[in-house]
Amino acid sequence: MENRKGTGKTALITGASSGIGQELAKLFAQDGYNLVLVARSVETLHRLAEVFELNYGTEQVTVIEKDLSEEDAARDVYEQVQAKGITVDVLVNDAGVGLHGKFATETDWEAEKSMVNLNVLTTTLLTKLYLRDMVARNEGRVLNLASLVSITPFPLMAVYAATKAYVNSLTQSLVNELKGTNVTVTALMPNATDTDFFNKAGAADVVATDMVDDPVMVAKDGYEALMSGKPKVVPGGLVNKAYEVMAYVAPQETMAGMMRYTLTPKHEIAQKVREQRPTIWAVGLGLAAVAVSGIFLATRHRQAALAE
Ligand SMILES: NC(=O)c1ccc[n+]([C@@H]2O[C@H](COP(=O)([O-])OP(=O)(O)OC[C@H]3O[C@@H](n4cnc5c(N)ncnc54)[C@H](OP(=O)(O)O)[C@@H]3O)[C@@H](O)[C@H]2O)c1
């Protein structure tokens, strides 16, 4: 066991049972935080609690089994934590799902409603309940899982992208409202990441799954941005930063076409390549040009920022 000293502080992490949330939970444990872990996979959460206690000497891990897509789930979690007398110093709204398919004809409304409840309503109410307490103490931090697609259209995951646009917009408004306090809110905006996300969203075979980032890197960049109180962070290197810059400057229609390509099943792309080789080459060259100009703009942006 690494003998680390506890901070006496507590981080509440939703979606800690897998992927980015689990990596974030590990970082908090390594830094001596007590934890409140929330998700449906309660056995996984208990196993994690044991690992953290054993490996990092984590003093207190509270596990809450909750389906956060249920109405009033956020209030229920808040009340359970209050009843245990735990003060939450850091809130991480990580739990979220996606859903692949054409909005008009393919996706199921009940699944979409559940996704909006989880990604939007629960995130909003948890943020509201805990920010109120943090502002009263004049101390605290919130990390909200947005996405790089929060600033672009994302055809074939239209509702998912809209939920992430909401999360990002909410976060950036709160950043402004909280100025002058010691409370910070940060949006984490990952590109496609190597977790179970695409599989659960019914998109296991899409092009984006060939270009995924490491969840360890994503969590580390998010954790550092959270701890330094940044309003937002796009984890990863220049390519992801270039995507961000392109999303701000390129026409929405261009971005929509490019993003749709990433959500197209690979076997459909293979079929199209066989049928229309010249067109695919043109699209490929177009995408390369967009990426190169994005990298150019991101580099110029960074140089201008350094020169200021
Ligand atoms: N992977 C990506 O490409 C990517 C990119 C940008 C942003 N994000 C965002 O990152 C966050 C984490 O996703 P991930 O990639 O780490 O995916 P993941 O491995 O599938 O993890 C999702 C987490 O959310 C929890 N969750 C899902 N539905 C829930 C529900 N109804 N109630 C409670 N918890 C629920 C899951 O726990 P249980 O199943 O145990 O409940 C799990 O811990 C999400 O908000 C996602 O939108 C992901």
mmCIF file of C-alpha atoms and ligand atoms in Angstrom:
data_model
loop_
_atom_site.group_PDB
_atom_site.id
_atom_site.type_symbol
_atom_site.label_atom_id
_atom_site.label_comp_id
_atom_site.label_asym_id
_atom_site.label_seq_id
_atom_site.Cartn_x
_atom_site.Cartn_y
_atom_site.Cartn_z
ATOM 1 C CA MET A 1 0.000 0.000 0.000
ATOM 2 C CA GLU A 2 1.223 3.501 -0.821
ATOM 3 C CA ASN A 3 1.101 5.383 2.460
ATOM 4 C CA ARG A 4 -0.605 8.612 1.464
ATOM 5 C CA LYS A 5 -2.053 11.125 3.859
ATOM 6 C CA GLY A 6 -5.780 11.749 3.518
ATOM 7 C CA THR A 7 -6.870 15.298 2.677
ATOM 8 C CA GLY A 8 -10.065 14.925 4.718
ATOM 9 C CA LYS A 9 -11.862 16.182 1.604
ATOM 10 C CA THR A 10 -14.513 14.282 -0.337
ATOM 11 C CA ALA A 11 -15.124 13.956 -4.080
ATOM 12 C CA LEU A 12 -18.488 12.678 -5.317
ATOM 13 C CA ILE A 13 -18.155 11.010 -8.719
ATOM 14 C CA THR A 14 -21.099 9.819 -10.775
ATOM 15 C CA GLY A 15 -20.335 7.136 -13.367
ATOM 16 C CA ALA A 16 -17.344 5.918 -11.353
ATOM 17 C CA SER A 17 -17.926 2.271 -12.293
ATOM 18 C CA SER A 18 -16.206 2.472 -15.682
ATOM 19 C CA GLY A 19 -14.267 4.477 -18.275
ATOM 20 C CA ILE A 20 -13.342 8.103 -17.655
ATOM 21 C CA GLY A 21 -15.218 8.258 -14.323
ATOM 22 C CA GLN A 22 -13.281 5.287 -12.947
ATOM 23 C CA GLU A 23 -9.965 6.882 -13.980
ATOM 24 C CA LEU A 24 -10.993 10.153 -12.338
ATOM 25 C CA ALA A 25 -11.936 8.296 -9.141
ATOM 26 C CA LYS A 26 -8.465 6.713 -9.115
ATOM 27 C CA LEU A 27 -6.785 10.125 -9.372
ATOM 28 C CA PHE A 28 -8.807 11.466 -6.424
ATOM 29 C CA ALA A 29 -7.967 8.345 -4.401
ATOM 30 C CA GLN A 30 -4.267 8.721 -5.198
ATOM 31 C CA ASP A 31 -4.408 12.320 -3.952
ATOM 32 C CA GLY A 32 -5.931 11.280 -0.605
ATOM 33 C CA TYR A 33 -9.571 12.206 -1.172
ATOM 34 C CA ASN A 34 -12.442 10.354 0.434
ATOM 35 C CA LEU A 35 -14.949 9.271 -2.174
ATOM 36 C CA VAL A 36 -18.647 8.965 -2.837
ATOM 37 C CA LEU A 37 -19.037 6.682 -5.861
ATOM 38 C CA VAL A 38 -22.371 6.619 -7.681
ATOM 39 C CA ALA A 39 -23.565 4.307 -10.487
ATOM 40 C CA ARG A 40 -25.811 1.286 -11.048
ATOM 41 C CA SER A 41 -23.028 -1.362 -11.053
ATOM 42 C CA VAL A 42 -22.768 -1.526 -7.294
ATOM 43 C CA GLU A 43 -20.510 -4.593 -7.170
ATOM 44 C CA THR A 44 -17.932 -2.872 -9.362
ATOM 45 C CA LEU A 45 -18.074 0.182 -7.091
ATOM 46 C CA HIS A 46 -17.508 -1.968 -3.982
ATOM 47 C CA ARG A 47 -14.554 -3.688 -5.675
ATOM 48 C CA LEU A 48 -13.091 -0.275 -6.553
ATOM 49 C CA ALA A 49 -13.555 0.858 -2.946
ATOM 50 C CA GLU A 50 -11.506 -2.152 -1.766
ATOM 51 C CA VAL A 51 -8.763 -1.460 -4.318
ATOM 52 C CA PHE A 52 -8.540 2.215 -3.306
ATOM 53 C CA GLU A 53 -8.435 1.360 0.403
ATOM 54 C CA LEU A 54 -5.737 -1.247 -0.224
ATOM 55 C CA ASN A 55 -3.604 0.617 -2.762
ATOM 56 C CA TYR A 56 -3.920 4.213 -1.617
ATOM 57 C CA GLY A 57 -5.114 3.973 1.987
ATOM 58 C CA THR A 58 -8.352 5.775 1.132
ATOM 59 C CA GLU A 59 -10.020 6.444 4.462
ATOM 60 C CA GLN A 60 -13.686 6.582 3.494
ATOM 61 C CA VAL A 61 -15.448 5.318 0.367
ATOM 62 C CA THR A 62 -19.242 5.558 0.237
ATOM 63 C CA VAL A 63 -20.990 3.586 -2.488
ATOM 64 C CA ILE A 64 -24.409 4.666 -3.731
ATOM 65 C CA GLU A 65 -26.294 2.410 -6.126
ATOM 66 C CA LYS A 66 -28.501 4.637 -8.238
ATOM 67 C CA ASP A 67 -30.051 4.776 -11.689
ATOM 68 C CA LEU A 68 -29.402 8.453 -12.371
ATOM 69 C CA SER A 69 -31.829 8.546 -15.292
ATOM 70 C CA GLU A 70 -34.725 8.247 -12.815
ATOM 71 C CA GLU A 71 -36.705 11.331 -11.951
ATOM 72 C CA ASP A 72 -35.402 12.983 -8.776
ATOM 73 C CA ALA A 73 -32.332 10.709 -8.719
ATOM 74 C CA ALA A 74 -30.107 13.728 -8.037
ATOM 75 C CA ARG A 75 -32.142 14.836 -5.019
ATOM 76 C CA ASP A 76 -32.145 11.290 -3.656
ATOM 77 C CA VAL A 77 -28.342 11.016 -3.948
ATOM 78 C CA TYR A 78 -27.919 14.454 -2.340
ATOM 79 C CA GLU A 79 -30.167 13.490 0.581
ATOM 80 C CA GLN A 80 -28.396 10.140 1.110
ATOM 81 C CA VAL A 81 -25.045 11.947 1.256
ATOM 82 C CA GLN A 82 -26.446 14.628 3.614
ATOM 83 C CA ALA A 83 -27.856 11.937 5.904
ATOM 84 C CA LYS A 84 -24.350 10.466 6.250
ATOM 85 C CA GLY A 85 -23.017 13.899 7.273
ATOM 86 C CA ILE A 86 -20.602 14.064 4.321
ATOM 87 C CA THR A 87 -19.497 17.428 2.916
ATOM 88 C CA VAL A 88 -18.824 17.212 -0.813
ATOM 89 C CA ASP A 89 -15.801 19.335 -1.750
ATOM 90 C CA VAL A 90 -15.641 18.234 -5.393
ATOM 91 C CA LEU A 91 -18.525 17.101 -7.604
ATOM 92 C CA VAL A 92 -17.799 15.195 -10.823
ATOM 93 C CA ASN A 93 -20.794 14.767 -13.142
ATOM 94 C CA ASP A 94 -19.420 11.979 -15.310
ATOM 95 C CA ALA A 95 -22.318 9.518 -15.746
ATOM 96 C CA GLY A 96 -23.645 9.763 -19.279
ATOM 97 C CA VAL A 97 -24.733 7.697 -22.268
ATOM 98 C CA GLY A 98 -25.006 8.102 -26.041
ATOM 99 C CA LEU A 99 -27.418 6.708 -28.618
ATOM 100 C CA HIS A 100 -26.607 5.996 -32.255
ATOM 101 C CA GLY A 101 -29.084 6.219 -35.132
ATOM 102 C CA LYS A 102 -31.128 8.569 -37.278
ATOM 103 C CA PHE A 103 -33.353 10.722 -35.065
ATOM 104 C CA ALA A 104 -36.442 10.672 -37.301
ATOM 105 C CA THR A 105 -36.606 6.994 -38.109
ATOM 106 C CA GLU A 106 -34.247 4.876 -36.041
ATOM 107 C CA THR A 107 -33.755 5.937 -32.412
ATOM 108 C CA ASP A 108 -36.166 5.018 -29.654
ATOM 109 C CA TRP A 109 -37.883 7.824 -27.732
ATOM 110 C CA GLU A 110 -37.776 6.058 -24.353
ATOM 111 C CA ALA A 111 -33.992 5.637 -24.704
ATOM 112 C CA GLU A 112 -33.649 9.289 -25.736
ATOM 113 C CA LYS A 113 -35.772 10.471 -22.808
ATOM 114 C CA SER A 114 -33.695 8.421 -20.393
ATOM 115 C CA MET A 115 -30.485 9.890 -21.899
ATOM 116 C CA VAL A 116 -31.795 13.456 -21.519
ATOM 117 C CA ASN A 117 -32.795 12.731 -17.917
ATOM 118 C CA LEU A 118 -29.315 11.375 -17.153
ATOM 119 C CA ASN A 119 -27.078 13.682 -19.204
ATOM 120 C CA VAL A 120 -29.085 16.881 -18.649
ATOM 121 C CA LEU A 121 -31.550 16.824 -15.751
ATOM 122 C CA THR A 122 -29.537 14.858 -13.198
ATOM 123 C CA THR A 123 -26.356 16.771 -14.046
ATOM 124 C CA THR A 124 -28.189 20.082 -13.672
ATOM 125 C CA LEU A 125 -29.859 19.274 -10.355
ATOM 126 C CA LEU A 126 -26.722 17.752 -8.784
ATOM 127 C CA THR A 127 -24.784 20.843 -9.874
ATOM 128 C CA LYS A 128 -27.453 23.140 -8.424
ATOM 129 C CA LEU A 129 -27.715 21.343 -5.072
ATOM 130 C CA TYR A 130 -23.957 21.132 -4.521
ATOM 131 C CA LEU A 131 -23.100 24.588 -5.889
ATOM 132 C CA ARG A 132 -25.521 26.134 -3.411
ATOM 133 C CA ASP A 133 -23.595 24.513 -0.540
ATOM 134 C CA MET A 134 -20.205 25.328 -2.074
ATOM 135 C CA VAL A 135 -21.098 28.994 -2.534
ATOM 136 C CA ALA A 136 -22.302 29.129 1.090
ATOM 137 C CA ARG A 137 -18.884 27.750 2.206
ATOM 138 C CA ASN A 138 -17.091 29.820 -0.484
ATOM 139 C CA GLU A 139 -15.156 26.725 -1.496
ATOM 140 C CA GLY A 140 -15.606 23.870 -3.954
ATOM 141 C CA ARG A 141 -15.080 22.522 -7.446
ATOM 142 C CA VAL A 142 -17.323 20.948 -10.090
ATOM 143 C CA LEU A 143 -16.247 18.967 -13.171
ATOM 144 C CA ASN A 144 -18.904 18.398 -15.834
ATOM 145 C CA LEU A 145 -18.390 15.847 -18.598
ATOM 146 C CA ALA A 146 -19.210 17.674 -21.810
ATOM 147 C CA SER A 147 -17.554 16.501 -25.036
ATOM 148 C CA LEU A 148 -15.793 17.858 -28.093
ATOM 149 C CA VAL A 149 -19.143 17.301 -29.835
ATOM 150 C CA SER A 150 -20.702 19.868 -27.483
ATOM 151 C CA ILE A 151 -19.503 22.501 -29.968
ATOM 152 C CA THR A 152 -20.285 20.700 -33.238
ATOM 153 C CA PRO A 153 -23.288 19.046 -34.839
ATOM 154 C CA PHE A 154 -23.044 15.253 -34.512
ATOM 155 C CA PRO A 155 -25.398 13.584 -37.020
ATOM 156 C CA LEU A 156 -26.386 10.023 -36.013
ATOM 157 C CA MET A 157 -26.000 11.036 -32.345
ATOM 158 C CA ALA A 158 -28.067 14.218 -32.587
ATOM 159 C CA VAL A 159 -29.718 14.129 -29.161
ATOM 160 C CA TYR A 160 -26.516 13.046 -27.422
ATOM 161 C CA ALA A 161 -24.605 16.020 -28.901
ATOM 162 C CA ALA A 162 -27.438 18.343 -27.899
ATOM 163 C CA THR A 163 -27.220 17.116 -24.284
ATOM 164 C CA LYS A 164 -23.474 17.813 -24.275
ATOM 165 C CA ALA A 165 -23.987 21.274 -25.834
ATOM 166 C CA TYR A 166 -26.361 21.933 -22.939
ATOM 167 C CA VAL A 167 -23.803 20.776 -20.358
ATOM 168 C CA ASN A 168 -21.079 22.935 -21.882
ATOM 169 C CA SER A 169 -23.326 25.990 -22.142
ATOM 170 C CA LEU A 170 -24.544 25.596 -18.557
ATOM 171 C CA THR A 171 -20.958 25.233 -17.343
ATOM 172 C CA GLN A 172 -19.640 28.315 -19.166
ATOM 173 C CA SER A 173 -22.508 30.471 -17.847
ATOM 174 C CA LEU A 174 -21.842 29.247 -14.310
ATOM 175 C CA VAL A 175 -18.136 30.041 -14.688
ATOM 176 C CA ASN A 176 -19.167 33.656 -15.160
ATOM 177 C CA GLU A 177 -21.763 33.668 -12.371
ATOM 178 C CA LEU A 178 -19.204 32.265 -9.907
ATOM 179 C CA LYS A 179 -16.541 34.901 -10.581
ATOM 180 C CA GLY A 180 -15.372 36.480 -7.337
ATOM 181 C CA THR A 181 -15.961 33.277 -5.350
ATOM 182 C CA ASN A 182 -13.634 30.389 -4.540
ATOM 183 C CA VAL A 183 -15.941 27.981 -6.344
ATOM 184 C CA THR A 184 -14.995 26.786 -9.839
ATOM 185 C CA VAL A 185 -16.777 24.859 -12.574
ATOM 186 C CA THR A 186 -14.931 23.096 -15.402
ATOM 187 C CA ALA A 187 -16.166 21.431 -18.598
ATOM 188 C CA LEU A 188 -14.180 18.393 -19.756
ATOM 189 C CA MET A 189 -14.449 18.070 -23.552
ATOM 190 C CA PRO A 190 -12.924 14.768 -24.696
ATOM 191 C CA ASN A 191 -12.708 13.565 -28.263
ATOM 192 C CA ALA A 192 -13.715 9.904 -28.857
ATOM 193 C CA THR A 193 -12.263 7.894 -25.967
ATOM 194 C CA ASP A 194 -11.529 4.197 -25.565
ATOM 195 C CA THR A 195 -14.285 3.208 -23.106
ATOM 196 C CA ASP A 196 -17.493 1.207 -23.315
ATOM 197 C CA PHE A 197 -19.326 4.330 -24.496
ATOM 198 C CA PHE A 198 -19.646 3.516 -28.218
ATOM 199 C CA ASN A 199 -20.553 -0.098 -27.529
ATOM 200 C CA LYS A 200 -23.367 0.901 -25.141
ATOM 201 C CA ALA A 201 -24.552 3.580 -27.590
ATOM 202 C CA GLY A 202 -25.061 0.952 -30.318
ATOM 203 C CA ALA A 203 -22.087 2.331 -32.250
ATOM 204 C CA ALA A 204 -19.412 -0.318 -31.703
ATOM 205 C CA ASP A 205 -18.488 -0.471 -35.397
ATOM 206 C CA VAL A 206 -18.298 3.245 -36.337
ATOM 207 C CA VAL A 207 -15.207 4.935 -37.810
ATOM 208 C CA ALA A 208 -14.608 6.965 -34.614
ATOM 209 C CA THR A 209 -13.756 3.780 -32.695
ATOM 210 C CA ASP A 210 -10.525 3.549 -34.727
ATOM 211 C CA MET A 211 -9.354 6.968 -33.491
ATOM 212 C CA VAL A 212 -9.890 6.819 -29.746
ATOM 213 C CA ASP A 213 -7.974 8.515 -26.938
ATOM 214 C CA ASP A 214 -6.770 6.833 -23.756
ATOM 215 C CA PRO A 215 -9.205 7.369 -20.834
ATOM 216 C CA VAL A 216 -6.203 7.638 -18.472
ATOM 217 C CA MET A 217 -4.943 10.676 -20.429
ATOM 218 C CA VAL A 218 -8.459 12.166 -20.649
ATOM 219 C CA ALA A 219 -8.993 11.846 -16.886
ATOM 220 C CA LYS A 220 -5.546 13.281 -16.088
ATOM 221 C CA ASP A 221 -6.071 16.372 -18.271
ATOM 222 C CA GLY A 222 -9.572 16.821 -16.811
ATOM 223 C CA TYR A 223 -8.312 16.445 -13.251
ATOM 224 C CA GLU A 224 -5.542 19.000 -13.764
ATOM 225 C CA ALA A 225 -7.927 21.515 -15.361
ATOM 226 C CA LEU A 226 -10.428 20.999 -12.523
ATOM 227 C CA MET A 227 -7.775 21.504 -9.865
ATOM 228 C CA SER A 228 -6.488 24.678 -11.494
ATOM 229 C CA GLY A 229 -10.046 26.010 -11.895
ATOM 230 C CA LYS A 230 -10.024 26.265 -15.703
ATOM 231 C CA PRO A 231 -13.418 26.843 -17.387
ATOM 232 C CA LYS A 232 -12.848 24.079 -19.933
ATOM 233 C CA VAL A 233 -10.320 21.628 -21.261
ATOM 234 C CA VAL A 234 -9.957 19.642 -24.473
ATOM 235 C CA PRO A 235 -7.736 16.712 -23.449
ATOM 236 C CA GLY A 236 -4.961 15.466 -25.697
ATOM 237 C CA GLY A 237 -2.587 16.966 -28.181
ATOM 238 C CA LEU A 238 -2.677 19.291 -31.136
ATOM 239 C CA VAL A 239 -5.079 17.208 -33.220
ATOM 240 C CA ASN A 240 -7.859 17.556 -30.633
ATOM 241 C CA LYS A 241 -7.094 21.271 -30.167
ATOM 242 C CA ALA A 242 -7.292 21.609 -33.965
ATOM 243 C CA TYR A 243 -10.744 19.992 -33.927
ATOM 244 C CA GLU A 244 -11.828 22.549 -31.342
ATOM 245 C CA VAL A 245 -10.552 25.509 -33.354
ATOM 246 C CA MET A 246 -12.143 24.107 -36.525
ATOM 247 C CA ALA A 247 -15.451 23.677 -34.720
ATOM 248 C CA TYR A 248 -15.430 27.391 -33.894
ATOM 249 C CA VAL A 249 -14.424 28.647 -37.350
ATOM 250 C CA ALA A 250 -15.669 26.132 -39.946
ATOM 251 C CA PRO A 251 -19.231 26.301 -41.341
ATOM 252 C CA GLN A 252 -21.599 24.073 -39.312
ATOM 253 C CA GLU A 253 -22.527 22.161 -42.462
ATOM 254 C CA THR A 254 -18.887 21.236 -43.087
ATOM 255 C CA MET A 255 -18.484 20.104 -39.493
ATOM 256 C CA ALA A 256 -21.729 18.108 -39.679
ATOM 257 C CA GLY A 257 -20.467 16.217 -42.761
ATOM 258 C CA MET A 258 -17.119 15.522 -41.161
ATOM 259 C CA MET A 259 -18.634 14.381 -37.859
ATOM 260 C CA ARG A 260 -21.187 12.199 -39.609
ATOM 261 C CA TYR A 261 -18.345 10.383 -41.333
ATOM 262 C CA THR A 262 -16.894 9.494 -37.898
ATOM 263 C CA LEU A 263 -20.217 7.933 -36.842
ATOM 264 C CA THR A 264 -20.686 5.926 -40.026
ATOM 265 C CA PRO A 265 -20.342 2.146 -39.626
ATOM 266 C CA LYS A 266 -17.034 0.949 -41.064
ATOM 267 C CA HIS A 267 -18.672 -1.660 -43.307
ATOM 268 C CA GLU A 268 -20.729 1.133 -44.972
ATOM 269 C CA ILE A 269 -17.563 3.110 -45.647
ATOM 270 C CA ALA A 270 -15.892 0.018 -47.114
ATOM 271 C CA GLN A 271 -18.885 -0.511 -49.396
ATOM 272 C CA LYS A 272 -18.834 3.158 -50.519
ATOM 273 C CA VAL A 273 -15.104 2.983 -51.196
ATOM 274 C CA ARG A 274 -15.715 0.061 -53.531
ATOM 275 C CA GLU A 275 -18.546 1.923 -55.313
ATOM 276 C CA GLN A 276 -17.159 5.467 -55.507
ATOM 277 C CA ARG A 277 -13.399 5.524 -55.251
ATOM 278 C CA PRO A 278 -12.908 9.032 -56.775
ATOM 279 C CA THR A 279 -15.543 10.643 -54.484
ATOM 280 C CA ILE A 280 -14.049 9.047 -51.391
ATOM 281 C CA TRP A 281 -10.620 10.332 -52.394
ATOM 282 C CA ALA A 282 -12.077 13.832 -52.716
ATOM 283 C CA VAL A 283 -13.755 13.577 -49.287
ATOM 284 C CA GLY A 284 -10.511 12.230 -47.805
ATOM 285 C CA LEU A 285 -8.509 15.092 -49.268
ATOM 286 C CA GLY A 286 -11.140 17.547 -48.005
ATOM 287 C CA LEU A 287 -10.927 16.131 -44.476
ATOM 288 C CA ALA A 288 -7.129 16.258 -44.597
ATOM 289 C CA ALA A 289 -7.275 19.904 -45.707
ATOM 290 C CA VAL A 290 -9.689 20.708 -42.854
ATOM 291 C CA ALA A 291 -7.413 18.958 -40.334
ATOM 292 C CA VAL A 292 -4.258 20.693 -41.627
ATOM 293 C CA SER A 293 -5.895 24.143 -41.512
ATOM 294 C CA GLY A 294 -7.166 23.321 -38.009
ATOM 295 C CA ILE A 295 -3.654 22.460 -36.843
ATOM 296 C CA PHE A 296 -2.362 25.653 -38.501
ATOM 297 C CA LEU A 297 -5.034 27.783 -36.781
ATOM 298 C CA ALA A 298 -4.506 26.063 -33.419
ATOM 299 C CA THR A 299 -0.737 26.686 -33.663
ATOM 300 C CA ARG A 300 -1.289 30.353 -34.570
ATOM 301 C CA HIS A 301 -3.804 30.648 -31.731
ATOM 302 C CA ARG A 302 -1.286 29.196 -29.256
ATOM 303 C CA GLN A 303 1.523 31.452 -30.557
ATOM 304 C CA ALA A 304 -0.743 34.515 -30.271
ATOM 305 C CA ALA A 305 -1.719 33.484 -26.707
ATOM 306 C CA LEU A 306 1.976 33.067 -25.759
ATOM 307 C CA ALA A 307 2.842 36.457 -27.291
ATOM 308 C CA GLU A 308 0.139 38.239 -25.189
HETATM 309 N N1 LIG B 1 -16.033 7.765 -24.519
HETATM 310 C C1 LIG B 1 -16.145 8.844 -25.280
HETATM 311 O O1 LIG B 1 -15.841 8.815 -26.481
HETATM 312 C C2 LIG B 1 -16.609 10.147 -24.662
HETATM 313 C C3 LIG B 1 -16.281 11.339 -25.327
HETATM 314 C C4 LIG B 1 -16.723 12.535 -24.783
HETATM 315 C C5 LIG B 1 -17.458 12.546 -23.624
HETATM 316 N N2 LIG B 1 -17.770 11.368 -23.000
HETATM 317 C C6 LIG B 1 -18.573 11.408 -21.776
HETATM 318 O O2 LIG B 1 -17.824 10.850 -20.712
HETATM 319 C C7 LIG B 1 -18.716 10.358 -19.715
HETATM 320 C C8 LIG B 1 -18.264 8.982 -19.293
HETATM 321 O O3 LIG B 1 -18.398 8.089 -20.369
HETATM 322 P P1 LIG B 1 -17.347 6.929 -20.662
HETATM 323 O O4 LIG B 1 -16.787 7.174 -21.994
HETATM 324 O O5 LIG B 1 -16.439 6.743 -19.532
HETATM 325 O O6 LIG B 1 -18.359 5.694 -20.819
HETATM 326 P P2 LIG B 1 -18.610 4.390 -19.939
HETATM 327 O O7 LIG B 1 -17.344 3.645 -19.758
HETATM 328 O O8 LIG B 1 -19.748 3.730 -20.601
HETATM 329 O O9 LIG B 1 -19.037 4.953 -18.517
HETATM 330 C C9 LIG B 1 -20.307 5.518 -18.305
HETATM 331 C C10 LIG B 1 -20.548 5.642 -16.810
HETATM 332 O O10 LIG B 1 -21.844 6.243 -16.618
HETATM 333 C C11 LIG B 1 -22.603 5.433 -15.743
HETATM 334 N N3 LIG B 1 -24.019 5.448 -16.098
HETATM 335 C C12 LIG B 1 -24.580 5.241 -17.304
HETATM 336 N N4 LIG B 1 -25.919 5.255 -17.211
HETATM 337 C C13 LIG B 1 -26.200 5.471 -15.898
HETATM 338 C C14 LIG B 1 -27.412 5.560 -15.160
HETATM 339 N N5 LIG B 1 -28.608 5.453 -15.755
HETATM 340 N N6 LIG B 1 -27.350 5.771 -13.827
HETATM 341 C C15 LIG B 1 -26.146 5.864 -13.219
HETATM 342 N N7 LIG B 1 -24.966 5.794 -13.858
HETATM 343 C C16 LIG B 1 -25.002 5.582 -15.187
HETATM 344 C C17 LIG B 1 -22.057 4.019 -15.935
HETATM 345 O O11 LIG B 1 -22.304 3.256 -14.751
HETATM 346 P P3 LIG B 1 -23.343 2.045 -14.619
HETATM 347 O O12 LIG B 1 -23.537 1.447 -15.958
HETATM 348 O O13 LIG B 1 -22.689 1.156 -13.607
HETATM 349 O O14 LIG B 1 -24.591 2.669 -14.071
HETATM 350 C C18 LIG B 1 -20.581 4.277 -16.114
HETATM 351 O O15 LIG B 1 -19.935 4.367 -14.880
HETATM 352 C C19 LIG B 1 -20.115 10.410 -20.319
HETATM 353 O O16 LIG B 1 -20.798 11.540 -19.813
HETATM 354 C C20 LIG B 1 -19.838 10.595 -21.818
HETATM 355 O O17 LIG B 1 -20.882 11.265 -22.450
HETATM 356 C C21 LIG B 1 -17.348 10.168 -23.496
#
